[in-house]
Amino acid sequence: MTRIRLREALSEFFAHAGLPRKPGIRACGDRRAAFEDFALAVSEAGGDSALLLVDSEGPVPRGVQPWDYVRNRRADGWRRPPGATDDQLHFMVQCMEAWLIADSAGLSRRYGKRFRLGAIPHASDVEVHPAAECLKILEKATKDCPEPYRKTSKDYRPLEFIDPATVGAKSRFAQRLLQTLREILQR
């Protein structure tokens, strides 16, 4: 059920991105399972349009290529699968919640009148916020709402309310993902 909700929420997010057509989305579970499913997709039939989207779980320094980042990240140690390119690995830096705090207006539409707009920082780069900080920001902003945000609830609905252009303007990795999807879906 959690995977279905994530797939639906991402589908809605991408529907608002003005992409040439709807991308296929497969929610794979934890990051290791997602990596393994991606590696399999790349090995089968070329998999040149398969993309892997995971939380980076930390800051990604400018100039570091995605596969270098996950190879050097102790908890991952992933090697790029044969045939995969750097354009196929994408991050929600540092976590999905960073995308949420990028669009306070979208969150306000999701949570309603009791949403604390002032709790969301007006940062031009949401990728600087560690996951724990993003979570605290969302919990503070929604604490008076009928359905406050909780990471453990696996509520992906906020993704359906945020604007991809707004997120892309505040997250270089979100912008990179959207551009890659546009290129792939125009083929």
PDB file of C-alpha atoms in Angstrom:
ATOM      1  CA  MET A   1       0.000   0.000   0.000  1.00  0.00           C
ATOM      2  CA  THR A   2       2.862   2.406   0.818  1.00  0.00           C
ATOM      3  CA  ARG A   3       4.457   1.849  -2.586  1.00  0.00           C
ATOM      4  CA  ILE A   4       1.133   2.476  -4.309  1.00  0.00           C
ATOM      5  CA  ARG A   5       0.697   5.766  -2.432  1.00  0.00           C
ATOM      6  CA  LEU A   6       4.231   6.875  -3.302  1.00  0.00           C
ATOM      7  CA  ARG A   7       3.752   5.992  -6.980  1.00  0.00           C
ATOM      8  CA  GLU A   8       0.438   7.902  -7.086  1.00  0.00           C
ATOM      9  CA  ALA A   9       1.925  10.973  -5.388  1.00  0.00           C
ATOM     10  CA  LEU A  10       4.958  11.057  -7.687  1.00  0.00           C
ATOM     11  CA  SER A  11       2.680  10.591 -10.708  1.00  0.00           C
ATOM     12  CA  GLU A  12       0.686  13.638  -9.629  1.00  0.00           C
ATOM     13  CA  PHE A  13       3.867  15.655  -8.995  1.00  0.00           C
ATOM     14  CA  PHE A  14       5.194  14.817 -12.465  1.00  0.00           C
ATOM     15  CA  ALA A  15       1.784  15.518 -14.032  1.00  0.00           C
ATOM     16  CA  HIS A  16       2.211  19.142 -12.889  1.00  0.00           C
ATOM     17  CA  ALA A  17       5.717  19.355 -14.380  1.00  0.00           C
ATOM     18  CA  GLY A  18       4.611  19.916 -17.964  1.00  0.00           C
ATOM     19  CA  LEU A  19       6.406  16.828 -19.222  1.00  0.00           C
ATOM     20  CA  PRO A  20       5.703  15.696 -22.809  1.00  0.00           C
ATOM     21  CA  ARG A  21       4.059  12.539 -21.479  1.00  0.00           C
ATOM     22  CA  LYS A  22       3.594  10.671 -18.217  1.00  0.00           C
ATOM     23  CA  PRO A  23       6.663   8.770 -16.989  1.00  0.00           C
ATOM     24  CA  GLY A  24       6.296   5.213 -15.759  1.00  0.00           C
ATOM     25  CA  ILE A  25       6.993   5.007 -12.034  1.00  0.00           C
ATOM     26  CA  ARG A  26       7.919   1.972 -10.019  1.00  0.00           C
ATOM     27  CA  ALA A  27       8.246   2.369  -6.257  1.00  0.00           C
ATOM     28  CA  CYS A  28      10.715  -0.299  -5.161  1.00  0.00           C
ATOM     29  CA  GLY A  29      10.854  -0.080  -1.381  1.00  0.00           C
ATOM     30  CA  ASP A  30      14.057   0.747   0.454  1.00  0.00           C
ATOM     31  CA  ARG A  31      17.046   2.290  -1.301  1.00  0.00           C
ATOM     32  CA  ARG A  32      18.924  -1.012  -1.653  1.00  0.00           C
ATOM     33  CA  ALA A  33      15.908  -2.668  -3.306  1.00  0.00           C
ATOM     34  CA  ALA A  34      15.534   0.355  -5.597  1.00  0.00           C
ATOM     35  CA  PHE A  35      19.199   0.113  -6.606  1.00  0.00           C
ATOM     36  CA  GLU A  36      18.919  -3.615  -7.295  1.00  0.00           C
ATOM     37  CA  ASP A  37      15.730  -3.148  -9.360  1.00  0.00           C
ATOM     38  CA  PHE A  38      17.417  -0.352 -11.313  1.00  0.00           C
ATOM     39  CA  ALA A  39      20.508  -2.488 -12.011  1.00  0.00           C
ATOM     40  CA  LEU A  40      18.242  -5.252 -13.301  1.00  0.00           C
ATOM     41  CA  ALA A  41      16.319  -2.821 -15.530  1.00  0.00           C
ATOM     42  CA  VAL A  42      19.552  -1.506 -17.030  1.00  0.00           C
ATOM     43  CA  SER A  43      20.803  -5.026 -17.752  1.00  0.00           C
ATOM     44  CA  GLU A  44      17.541  -6.010 -19.469  1.00  0.00           C
ATOM     45  CA  ALA A  45      16.861  -4.534 -22.901  1.00  0.00           C
ATOM     46  CA  GLY A  46      19.379  -1.747 -22.433  1.00  0.00           C
ATOM     47  CA  GLY A  47      17.356   0.100 -19.807  1.00  0.00           C
ATOM     48  CA  ASP A  48      18.518   3.441 -21.209  1.00  0.00           C
ATOM     49  CA  SER A  49      15.341   5.171 -20.045  1.00  0.00           C
ATOM     50  CA  ALA A  50      15.385   3.674 -16.532  1.00  0.00           C
ATOM     51  CA  LEU A  51      16.127   6.200 -13.786  1.00  0.00           C
ATOM     52  CA  LEU A  52      16.944   5.668 -10.132  1.00  0.00           C
ATOM     53  CA  LEU A  53      15.586   8.273  -7.694  1.00  0.00           C
ATOM     54  CA  VAL A  54      16.655   7.987  -4.049  1.00  0.00           C
ATOM     55  CA  ASP A  55      17.288  10.277  -1.107  1.00  0.00           C
ATOM     56  CA  SER A  56      20.952  11.246  -1.012  1.00  0.00           C
ATOM     57  CA  GLU A  57      20.860  10.895   2.803  1.00  0.00           C
ATOM     58  CA  GLY A  58      23.435  13.685   3.035  1.00  0.00           C
ATOM     59  CA  PRO A  59      24.806  16.702   1.192  1.00  0.00           C
ATOM     60  CA  VAL A  60      26.125  16.073  -2.307  1.00  0.00           C
ATOM     61  CA  PRO A  61      29.099  18.366  -2.948  1.00  0.00           C
ATOM     62  CA  ARG A  62      29.052  20.362  -6.175  1.00  0.00           C
ATOM     63  CA  GLY A  63      31.084  18.700  -8.884  1.00  0.00           C
ATOM     64  CA  VAL A  64      30.696  15.182  -7.461  1.00  0.00           C
ATOM     65  CA  GLN A  65      29.106  12.818  -9.949  1.00  0.00           C
ATOM     66  CA  PRO A  66      26.103  10.837  -8.661  1.00  0.00           C
ATOM     67  CA  TRP A  67      27.675   7.389  -9.016  1.00  0.00           C
ATOM     68  CA  ASP A  68      30.855   8.602  -7.307  1.00  0.00           C
ATOM     69  CA  TYR A  69      28.725   9.869  -4.425  1.00  0.00           C
ATOM     70  CA  VAL A  70      26.924   6.546  -3.814  1.00  0.00           C
ATOM     71  CA  ARG A  71      30.100   4.527  -4.367  1.00  0.00           C
ATOM     72  CA  ASN A  72      31.911   6.559  -1.693  1.00  0.00           C
ATOM     73  CA  ARG A  73      28.977   6.754   0.711  1.00  0.00           C
ATOM     74  CA  ARG A  74      29.755   4.170   3.392  1.00  0.00           C
ATOM     75  CA  ALA A  75      26.139   3.013   3.794  1.00  0.00           C
ATOM     76  CA  ASP A  76      25.837   2.409   0.025  1.00  0.00           C
ATOM     77  CA  GLY A  77      29.105   1.452  -1.646  1.00  0.00           C
ATOM     78  CA  TRP A  78      27.196   1.100  -4.935  1.00  0.00           C
ATOM     79  CA  ARG A  79      29.061   0.607  -8.177  1.00  0.00           C
ATOM     80  CA  ARG A  80      27.520   1.937 -11.352  1.00  0.00           C
ATOM     81  CA  PRO A  81      25.834  -0.985 -13.137  1.00  0.00           C
ATOM     82  CA  PRO A  82      27.304  -1.785 -16.564  1.00  0.00           C
ATOM     83  CA  GLY A  83      25.584   0.363 -19.166  1.00  0.00           C
ATOM     84  CA  ALA A  84      24.248   2.922 -16.673  1.00  0.00           C
ATOM     85  CA  THR A  85      25.118   6.601 -17.053  1.00  0.00           C
ATOM     86  CA  ASP A  86      25.406   9.461 -14.581  1.00  0.00           C
ATOM     87  CA  ASP A  87      22.180  10.839 -16.077  1.00  0.00           C
ATOM     88  CA  GLN A  88      20.283   7.823 -14.743  1.00  0.00           C
ATOM     89  CA  LEU A  89      20.929   8.375 -11.015  1.00  0.00           C
ATOM     90  CA  HIS A  90      18.956  11.144  -9.324  1.00  0.00           C
ATOM     91  CA  PHE A  91      18.622  12.371  -5.747  1.00  0.00           C
ATOM     92  CA  MET A  92      16.012  13.919  -3.531  1.00  0.00           C
ATOM     93  CA  VAL A  93      18.628  15.931  -1.682  1.00  0.00           C
ATOM     94  CA  GLN A  94      18.937  15.276   1.167  1.00  0.00           C
ATOM     95  CA  CYS A  95      15.492  13.753   1.535  1.00  0.00           C
ATOM     96  CA  MET A  96      11.987  13.949   0.058  1.00  0.00           C
ATOM     97  CA  GLU A  97      11.017  16.458   2.750  1.00  0.00           C
ATOM     98  CA  ALA A  98      13.437  18.977   1.198  1.00  0.00           C
ATOM     99  CA  TRP A  99      11.224  19.007  -1.881  1.00  0.00           C
ATOM    100  CA  LEU A 100       8.212  19.651   0.343  1.00  0.00           C
ATOM    101  CA  ILE A 101       9.690  22.642   2.145  1.00  0.00           C
ATOM    102  CA  ALA A 102      10.708  24.113  -1.220  1.00  0.00           C
ATOM    103  CA  ASP A 103       7.060  25.011  -1.899  1.00  0.00           C
ATOM    104  CA  SER A 104       5.404  26.489   1.170  1.00  0.00           C
ATOM    105  CA  ALA A 105       2.406  27.653  -0.908  1.00  0.00           C
ATOM    106  CA  GLY A 106       1.778  24.076  -2.054  1.00  0.00           C
ATOM    107  CA  LEU A 107       2.023  22.829   1.512  1.00  0.00           C
ATOM    108  CA  SER A 108      -0.408  25.514   2.590  1.00  0.00           C
ATOM    109  CA  ARG A 109      -2.921  24.213   0.012  1.00  0.00           C
ATOM    110  CA  ARG A 110      -2.422  20.688   1.372  1.00  0.00           C
ATOM    111  CA  TYR A 111      -2.697  21.485   5.080  1.00  0.00           C
ATOM    112  CA  GLY A 112      -5.137  24.399   5.112  1.00  0.00           C
ATOM    113  CA  LYS A 113      -5.729  27.313   7.463  1.00  0.00           C
ATOM    114  CA  ARG A 114      -3.844  25.911  10.430  1.00  0.00           C
ATOM    115  CA  PHE A 115      -0.631  25.479   8.452  1.00  0.00           C
ATOM    116  CA  ARG A 116       2.152  27.650   9.908  1.00  0.00           C
ATOM    117  CA  LEU A 117       3.599  29.253   6.807  1.00  0.00           C
ATOM    118  CA  GLY A 118       6.172  31.140   8.877  1.00  0.00           C
ATOM    119  CA  ALA A 119       7.768  27.875  10.013  1.00  0.00           C
ATOM    120  CA  ILE A 120       9.049  27.189   6.495  1.00  0.00           C
ATOM    121  CA  PRO A 121      12.411  28.879   5.806  1.00  0.00           C
ATOM    122  CA  HIS A 122      12.690  31.101   2.742  1.00  0.00           C
ATOM    123  CA  ALA A 123      15.911  29.447   1.597  1.00  0.00           C
ATOM    124  CA  SER A 124      16.844  29.597  -2.063  1.00  0.00           C
ATOM    125  CA  ASP A 125      18.535  26.169  -1.765  1.00  0.00           C
ATOM    126  CA  VAL A 126      16.630  23.487   0.167  1.00  0.00           C
ATOM    127  CA  GLU A 127      19.410  20.969  -0.384  1.00  0.00           C
ATOM    128  CA  VAL A 128      21.409  22.443   2.504  1.00  0.00           C
ATOM    129  CA  HIS A 129      18.897  21.175   5.070  1.00  0.00           C
ATOM    130  CA  PRO A 130      19.703  17.784   6.627  1.00  0.00           C
ATOM    131  CA  ALA A 131      16.855  15.257   6.756  1.00  0.00           C
ATOM    132  CA  ALA A 132      16.276  15.686  10.505  1.00  0.00           C
ATOM    133  CA  GLU A 133      15.998  19.458  10.083  1.00  0.00           C
ATOM    134  CA  CYS A 134      13.522  19.125   7.195  1.00  0.00           C
ATOM    135  CA  LEU A 135      11.402  16.813   9.309  1.00  0.00           C
ATOM    136  CA  LYS A 136      11.406  19.249  12.267  1.00  0.00           C
ATOM    137  CA  ILE A 137      10.420  22.106   9.951  1.00  0.00           C
ATOM    138  CA  LEU A 138       7.463  20.143   8.578  1.00  0.00           C
ATOM    139  CA  GLU A 139       6.355  18.937  12.006  1.00  0.00           C
ATOM    140  CA  LYS A 140       6.437  22.497  13.360  1.00  0.00           C
ATOM    141  CA  ALA A 141       4.587  23.910  10.342  1.00  0.00           C
ATOM    142  CA  THR A 142       1.816  21.284  10.538  1.00  0.00           C
ATOM    143  CA  LYS A 143       1.555  20.657  14.282  1.00  0.00           C
ATOM    144  CA  ASP A 144      -1.819  22.439  14.571  1.00  0.00           C
ATOM    145  CA  CYS A 145      -3.244  20.840  11.419  1.00  0.00           C
ATOM    146  CA  PRO A 146      -5.846  18.050  11.603  1.00  0.00           C
ATOM    147  CA  GLU A 147      -3.346  15.697   9.892  1.00  0.00           C
ATOM    148  CA  PRO A 148       0.152  16.861  10.879  1.00  0.00           C
ATOM    149  CA  TYR A 149       3.104  15.643   8.831  1.00  0.00           C
ATOM    150  CA  ARG A 150       4.807  12.567  10.257  1.00  0.00           C
ATOM    151  CA  LYS A 151       7.590  10.721   8.461  1.00  0.00           C
ATOM    152  CA  THR A 152       6.409   7.440   9.907  1.00  0.00           C
ATOM    153  CA  SER A 153       2.896   7.850   8.504  1.00  0.00           C
ATOM    154  CA  LYS A 154       4.180   7.312   4.954  1.00  0.00           C
ATOM    155  CA  ASP A 155       1.882  10.103   3.818  1.00  0.00           C
ATOM    156  CA  TYR A 156       3.119  11.059   0.371  1.00  0.00           C
ATOM    157  CA  ARG A 157       0.103  13.257  -0.422  1.00  0.00           C
ATOM    158  CA  PRO A 158       2.028  16.518   0.084  1.00  0.00           C
ATOM    159  CA  LEU A 159       3.959  15.667  -3.115  1.00  0.00           C
ATOM    160  CA  GLU A 160       0.686  16.032  -4.992  1.00  0.00           C
ATOM    161  CA  PHE A 161       0.364  19.679  -3.925  1.00  0.00           C
ATOM    162  CA  ILE A 162       3.845  21.041  -4.542  1.00  0.00           C
ATOM    163  CA  ASP A 163       4.844  22.732  -7.783  1.00  0.00           C
ATOM    164  CA  PRO A 164       7.698  21.045  -9.674  1.00  0.00           C
ATOM    165  CA  ALA A 165       8.949  24.386 -11.063  1.00  0.00           C
ATOM    166  CA  THR A 166       9.135  25.853  -7.562  1.00  0.00           C
ATOM    167  CA  VAL A 167      10.945  22.778  -6.283  1.00  0.00           C
ATOM    168  CA  GLY A 168      13.338  22.842  -9.239  1.00  0.00           C
ATOM    169  CA  ALA A 169      14.144  26.490  -8.595  1.00  0.00           C
ATOM    170  CA  LYS A 170      15.292  25.616  -5.073  1.00  0.00           C
ATOM    171  CA  SER A 171      16.868  22.224  -5.721  1.00  0.00           C
ATOM    172  CA  ARG A 172      19.487  21.682  -8.424  1.00  0.00           C
ATOM    173  CA  PHE A 173      18.926  17.930  -8.250  1.00  0.00           C
ATOM    174  CA  ALA A 174      15.162  18.286  -8.706  1.00  0.00           C
ATOM    175  CA  GLN A 175      15.821  20.548 -11.700  1.00  0.00           C
ATOM    176  CA  ARG A 176      18.276  17.972 -13.072  1.00  0.00           C
ATOM    177  CA  LEU A 177      15.679  15.185 -12.718  1.00  0.00           C
ATOM    178  CA  LEU A 178      12.949  17.201 -14.429  1.00  0.00           C
ATOM    179  CA  GLN A 179      15.283  18.105 -17.313  1.00  0.00           C
ATOM    180  CA  THR A 180      16.352  14.469 -17.732  1.00  0.00           C
ATOM    181  CA  LEU A 181      12.712  13.343 -17.777  1.00  0.00           C
ATOM    182  CA  ARG A 182      11.859  15.966 -20.418  1.00  0.00           C
ATOM    183  CA  GLU A 183      14.697  14.722 -22.624  1.00  0.00           C
ATOM    184  CA  ILE A 184      13.773  11.053 -22.217  1.00  0.00           C
ATOM    185  CA  LEU A 185      10.039  11.595 -22.715  1.00  0.00           C
ATOM    186  CA  GLN A 186      10.542  13.632 -25.908  1.00  0.00           C
ATOM    187  CA  ARG A 187      12.194  10.679 -27.661  1.00  0.00           C
TER     188      ARG A 187
END
